[in-house]
Short mmCIF file of C-alpha atoms in Angstrom, two decimals:
data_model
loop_
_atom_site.label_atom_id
_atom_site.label_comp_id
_atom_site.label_asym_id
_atom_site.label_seq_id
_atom_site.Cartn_x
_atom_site.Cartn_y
_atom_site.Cartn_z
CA UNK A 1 -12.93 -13.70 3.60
CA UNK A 2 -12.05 -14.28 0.07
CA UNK A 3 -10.32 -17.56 -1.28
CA UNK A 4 -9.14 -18.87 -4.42
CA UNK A 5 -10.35 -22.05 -3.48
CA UNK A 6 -12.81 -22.71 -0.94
CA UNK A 7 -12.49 -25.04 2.22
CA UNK A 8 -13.60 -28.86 1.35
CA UNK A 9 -15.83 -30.99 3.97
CA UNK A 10 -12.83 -33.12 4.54
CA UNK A 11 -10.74 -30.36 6.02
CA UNK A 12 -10.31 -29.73 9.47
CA UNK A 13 -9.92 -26.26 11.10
CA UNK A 14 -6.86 -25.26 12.45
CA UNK A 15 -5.86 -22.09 12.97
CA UNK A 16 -7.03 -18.36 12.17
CA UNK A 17 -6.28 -14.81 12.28
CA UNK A 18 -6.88 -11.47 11.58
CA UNK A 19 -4.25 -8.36 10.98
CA UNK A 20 -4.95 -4.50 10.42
CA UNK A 21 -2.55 -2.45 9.22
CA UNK A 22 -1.59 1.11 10.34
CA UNK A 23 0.96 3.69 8.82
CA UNK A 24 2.43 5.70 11.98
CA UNK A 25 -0.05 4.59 13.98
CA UNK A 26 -3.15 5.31 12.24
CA UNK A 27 -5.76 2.88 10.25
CA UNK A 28 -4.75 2.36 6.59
CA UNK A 29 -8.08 0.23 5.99
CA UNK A 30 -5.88 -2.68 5.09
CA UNK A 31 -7.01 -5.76 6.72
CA UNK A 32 -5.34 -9.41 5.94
CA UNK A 33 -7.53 -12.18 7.11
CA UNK A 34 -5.70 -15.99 7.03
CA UNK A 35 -7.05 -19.30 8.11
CA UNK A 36 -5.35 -23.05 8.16
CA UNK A 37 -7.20 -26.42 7.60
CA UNK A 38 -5.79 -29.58 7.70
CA UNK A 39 -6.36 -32.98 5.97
CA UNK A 40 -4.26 -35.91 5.58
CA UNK A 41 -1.28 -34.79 7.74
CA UNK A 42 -1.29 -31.91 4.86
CA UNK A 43 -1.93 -28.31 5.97
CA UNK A 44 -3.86 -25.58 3.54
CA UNK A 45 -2.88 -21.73 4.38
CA UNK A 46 -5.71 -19.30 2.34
CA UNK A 47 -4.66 -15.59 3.11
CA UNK A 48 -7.01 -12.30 2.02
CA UNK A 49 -5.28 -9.23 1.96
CA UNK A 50 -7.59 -7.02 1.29
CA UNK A 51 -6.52 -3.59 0.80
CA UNK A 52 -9.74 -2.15 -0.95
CA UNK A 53 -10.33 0.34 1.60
CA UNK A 54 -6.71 1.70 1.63
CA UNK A 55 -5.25 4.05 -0.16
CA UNK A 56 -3.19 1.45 -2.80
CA UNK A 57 -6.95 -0.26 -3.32
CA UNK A 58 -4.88 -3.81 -4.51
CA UNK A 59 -6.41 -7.29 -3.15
CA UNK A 60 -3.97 -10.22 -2.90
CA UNK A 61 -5.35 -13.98 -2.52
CA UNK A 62 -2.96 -17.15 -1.75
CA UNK A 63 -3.56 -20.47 -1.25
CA UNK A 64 -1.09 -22.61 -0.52
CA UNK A 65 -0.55 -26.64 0.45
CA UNK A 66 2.06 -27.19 3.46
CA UNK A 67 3.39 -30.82 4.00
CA UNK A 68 3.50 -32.44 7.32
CA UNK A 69 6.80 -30.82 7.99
CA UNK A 70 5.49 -27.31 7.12
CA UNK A 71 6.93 -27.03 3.93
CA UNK A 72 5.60 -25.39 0.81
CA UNK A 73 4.95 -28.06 -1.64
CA UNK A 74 2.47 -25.71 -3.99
CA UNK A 75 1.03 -21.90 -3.65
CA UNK A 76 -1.74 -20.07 -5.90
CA UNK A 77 -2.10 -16.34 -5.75
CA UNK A 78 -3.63 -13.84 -7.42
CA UNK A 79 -3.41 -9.65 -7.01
CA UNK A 80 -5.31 -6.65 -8.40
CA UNK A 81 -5.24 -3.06 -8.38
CA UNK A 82 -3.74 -0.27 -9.96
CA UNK A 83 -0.16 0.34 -9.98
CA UNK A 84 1.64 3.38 -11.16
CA UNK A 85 -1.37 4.20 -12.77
CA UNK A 86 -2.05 1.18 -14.87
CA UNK A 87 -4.67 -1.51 -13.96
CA UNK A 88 -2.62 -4.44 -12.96
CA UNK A 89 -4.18 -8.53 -12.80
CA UNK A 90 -1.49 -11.33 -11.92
CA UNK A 91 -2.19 -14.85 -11.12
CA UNK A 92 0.39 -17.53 -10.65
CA UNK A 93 0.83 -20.89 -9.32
CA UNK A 94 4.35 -21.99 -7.50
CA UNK A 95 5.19 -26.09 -7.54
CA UNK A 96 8.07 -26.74 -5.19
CA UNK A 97 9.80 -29.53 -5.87
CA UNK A 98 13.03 -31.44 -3.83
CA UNK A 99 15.72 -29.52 -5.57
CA UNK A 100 13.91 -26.70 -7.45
CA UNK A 101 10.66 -24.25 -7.81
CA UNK A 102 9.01 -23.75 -11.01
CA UNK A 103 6.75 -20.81 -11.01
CA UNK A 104 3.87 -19.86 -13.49
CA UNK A 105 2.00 -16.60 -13.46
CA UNK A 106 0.53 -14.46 -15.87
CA UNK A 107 0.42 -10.99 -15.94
CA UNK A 108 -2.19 -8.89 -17.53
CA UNK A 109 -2.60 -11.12 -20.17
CA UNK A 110 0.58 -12.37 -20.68
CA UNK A 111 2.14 -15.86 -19.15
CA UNK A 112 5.97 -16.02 -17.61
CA UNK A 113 8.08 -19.07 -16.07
CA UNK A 114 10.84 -19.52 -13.96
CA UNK A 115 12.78 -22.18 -12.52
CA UNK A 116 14.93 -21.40 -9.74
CA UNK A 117 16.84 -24.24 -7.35
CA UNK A 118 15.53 -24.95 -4.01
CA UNK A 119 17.88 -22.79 -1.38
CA UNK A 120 19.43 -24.85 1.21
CA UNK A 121 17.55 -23.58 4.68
CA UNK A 122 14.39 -23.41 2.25
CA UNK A 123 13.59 -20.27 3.07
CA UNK A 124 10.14 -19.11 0.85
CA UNK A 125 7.75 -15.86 2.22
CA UNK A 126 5.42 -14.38 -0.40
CA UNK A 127 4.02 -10.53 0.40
CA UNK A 128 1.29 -10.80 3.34
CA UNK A 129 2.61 -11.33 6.92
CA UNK A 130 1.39 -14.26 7.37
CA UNK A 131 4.05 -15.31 4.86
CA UNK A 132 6.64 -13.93 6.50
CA UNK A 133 6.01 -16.76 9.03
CA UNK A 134 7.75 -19.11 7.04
CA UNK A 135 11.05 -17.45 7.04
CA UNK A 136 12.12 -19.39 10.13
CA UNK A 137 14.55 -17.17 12.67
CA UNK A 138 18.08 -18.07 11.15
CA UNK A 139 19.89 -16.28 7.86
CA UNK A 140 20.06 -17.84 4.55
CA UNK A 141 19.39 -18.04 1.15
CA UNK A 142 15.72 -17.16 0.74
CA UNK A 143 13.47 -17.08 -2.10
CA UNK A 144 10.82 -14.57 -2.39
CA UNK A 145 7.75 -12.78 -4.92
CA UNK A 146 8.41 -9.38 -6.26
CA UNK A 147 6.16 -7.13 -4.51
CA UNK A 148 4.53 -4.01 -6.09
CA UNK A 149 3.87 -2.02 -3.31
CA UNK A 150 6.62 0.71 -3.53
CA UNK A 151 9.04 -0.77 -2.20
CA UNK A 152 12.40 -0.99 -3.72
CA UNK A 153 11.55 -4.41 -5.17
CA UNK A 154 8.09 -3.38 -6.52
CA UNK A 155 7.53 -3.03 -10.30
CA UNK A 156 8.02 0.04 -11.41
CA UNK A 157 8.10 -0.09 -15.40
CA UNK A 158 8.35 -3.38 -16.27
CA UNK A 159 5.12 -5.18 -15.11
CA UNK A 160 6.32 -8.46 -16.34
CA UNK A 161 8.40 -8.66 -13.06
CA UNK A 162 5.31 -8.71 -11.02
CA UNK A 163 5.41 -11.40 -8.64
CA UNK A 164 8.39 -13.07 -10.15
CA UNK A 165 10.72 -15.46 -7.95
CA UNK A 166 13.54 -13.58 -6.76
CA UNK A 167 16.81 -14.97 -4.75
CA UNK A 168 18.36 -12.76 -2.07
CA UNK A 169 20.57 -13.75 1.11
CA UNK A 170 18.96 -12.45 4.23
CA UNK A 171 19.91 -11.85 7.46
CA UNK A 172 18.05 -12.53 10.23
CA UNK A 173 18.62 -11.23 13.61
CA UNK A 174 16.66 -11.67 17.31
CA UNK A 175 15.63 -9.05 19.31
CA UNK A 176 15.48 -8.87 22.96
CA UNK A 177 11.37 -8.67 22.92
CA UNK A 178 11.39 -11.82 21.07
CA UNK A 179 10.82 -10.49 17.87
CA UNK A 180 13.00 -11.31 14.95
CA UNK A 181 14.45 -8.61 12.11
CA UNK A 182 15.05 -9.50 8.87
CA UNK A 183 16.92 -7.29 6.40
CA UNK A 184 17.56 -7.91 2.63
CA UNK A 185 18.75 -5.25 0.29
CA UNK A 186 17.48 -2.09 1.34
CA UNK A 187 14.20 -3.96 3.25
CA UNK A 188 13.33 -4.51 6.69
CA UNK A 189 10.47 -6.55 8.11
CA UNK A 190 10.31 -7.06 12.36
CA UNK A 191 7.93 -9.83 13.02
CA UNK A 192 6.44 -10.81 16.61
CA UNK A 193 5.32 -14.39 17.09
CA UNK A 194 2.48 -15.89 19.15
CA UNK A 195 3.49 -19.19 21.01
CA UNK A 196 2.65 -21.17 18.30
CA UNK A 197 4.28 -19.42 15.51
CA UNK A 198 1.68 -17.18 13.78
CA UNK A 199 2.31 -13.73 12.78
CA UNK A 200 0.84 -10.89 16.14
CA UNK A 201 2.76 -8.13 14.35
CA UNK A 202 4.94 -6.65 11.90
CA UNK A 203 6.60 -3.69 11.18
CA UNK A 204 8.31 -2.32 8.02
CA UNK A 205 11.07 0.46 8.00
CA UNK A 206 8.60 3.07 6.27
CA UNK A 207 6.33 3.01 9.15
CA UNK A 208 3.90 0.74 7.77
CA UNK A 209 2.73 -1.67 10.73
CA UNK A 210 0.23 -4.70 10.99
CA UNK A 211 -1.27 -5.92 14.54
CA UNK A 212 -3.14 -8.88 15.12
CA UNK A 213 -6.88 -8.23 16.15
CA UNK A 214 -7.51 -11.87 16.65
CA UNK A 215 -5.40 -15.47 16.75
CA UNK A 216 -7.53 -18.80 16.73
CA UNK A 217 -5.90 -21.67 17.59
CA UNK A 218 -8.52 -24.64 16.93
CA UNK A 219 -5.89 -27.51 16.79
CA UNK A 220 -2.57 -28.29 18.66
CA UNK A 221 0.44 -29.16 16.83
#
């Protein structure tokens, strides 16, 4: 597993995964591998998704600090890889604050930053599944990143819009199976949930899927 920053001594393990992801049903060589720590009531998410093996060949790294009431407080990420044909590099860094989020990131060179307010239910997810965790189960005013993917919201000639903040109301609905649908614009993630809230699988409305191939849980709470 890559990180951004490595684990410390004084961090604890908590909890650990591992997700492949198919397209109708087959391999795509995708793999996202995430793993929590904790230290001083504080909780530090690093996800890998590395995508190197798939057809897209982009990497993402995050890093993020959680407070004790599972809040973002700051995220790092960066992403590589080839995107409509041009070689693409973006790293950024996210501070949340109490009433708004100030984002950095530079992009292939060149450095960007936004300010947006904090929405009300708090609502943040960045582009792996394990960040669709923190979306919660109820519909709001949610703040995500720009993906570049495909997707409608990917970049498509403007690369300065990669992995910018972006405000959207989303609706979030349950599903008999336990699994909860969210839709925004013309997107739609389903996401399945362990027990104790981690990401077991997630499907997209092009066929893309992810499935858990292992869950660690070394901590309660």
């Amino acid at each position: 597993m890559r990180f951004i920053v490595r684990e410390q001594p004084f961090e604890k393990p908590f909890a650990a995964g591992e997700l492949r992801y198919l397209r109708d049903g087959q391999p795509t060589g995708a793999v996202e591998k995430w793993r929590v720590t904790t230290a001083n009531g504080y909780q530090f998410l690093r996800v890998d998704l590395d995508a190197r093996a798939a057809p897209s060949g982009h990497s993402y790294l995050y890093h993020a600090l959680l407070n004790g009431n599972g809040r973002f407080e700051r995220l790092k990420f960066r992403f590589w890889g080839d995107v409509n044909g041009n070689r693409l590099q973006v790293s950024g860094d996210i501070v949340f604050e109490e009433t708004a989020i100030t984002a950095y990131r530079t992009v292939n060179g060149s450095t960007y930053e936004q300010v947006l307010p904090v929405p009300d239910a708090n609502h943040f997810w960045f582009p792996a599944c394990l960040g669709l965790r923190y979306l919660g189960e109820g519909s709001g005013t949610a703040v995500g990143l720009h993906t570049v993917n495909g997707q409608p919201l990917s970049v498509n000639s403007d690369e300065s819009e990669a992995f910018a903040l972006f405000v959207v109301e989303m609706q979030a609905t349950q599903q008999e199976d336990g699994a909860t649908c969210y839709h925004w614009h013309e997107q739609r993630r389903t996401v399945w949930r362990n027990a104790a809230g981690w990401v077991v699988k997630m499907e997209r409305g092009d066929g893309l899927t992810a499935v858990a191939v292992r869950t660690i849980q070394y901590q309660s709470g």
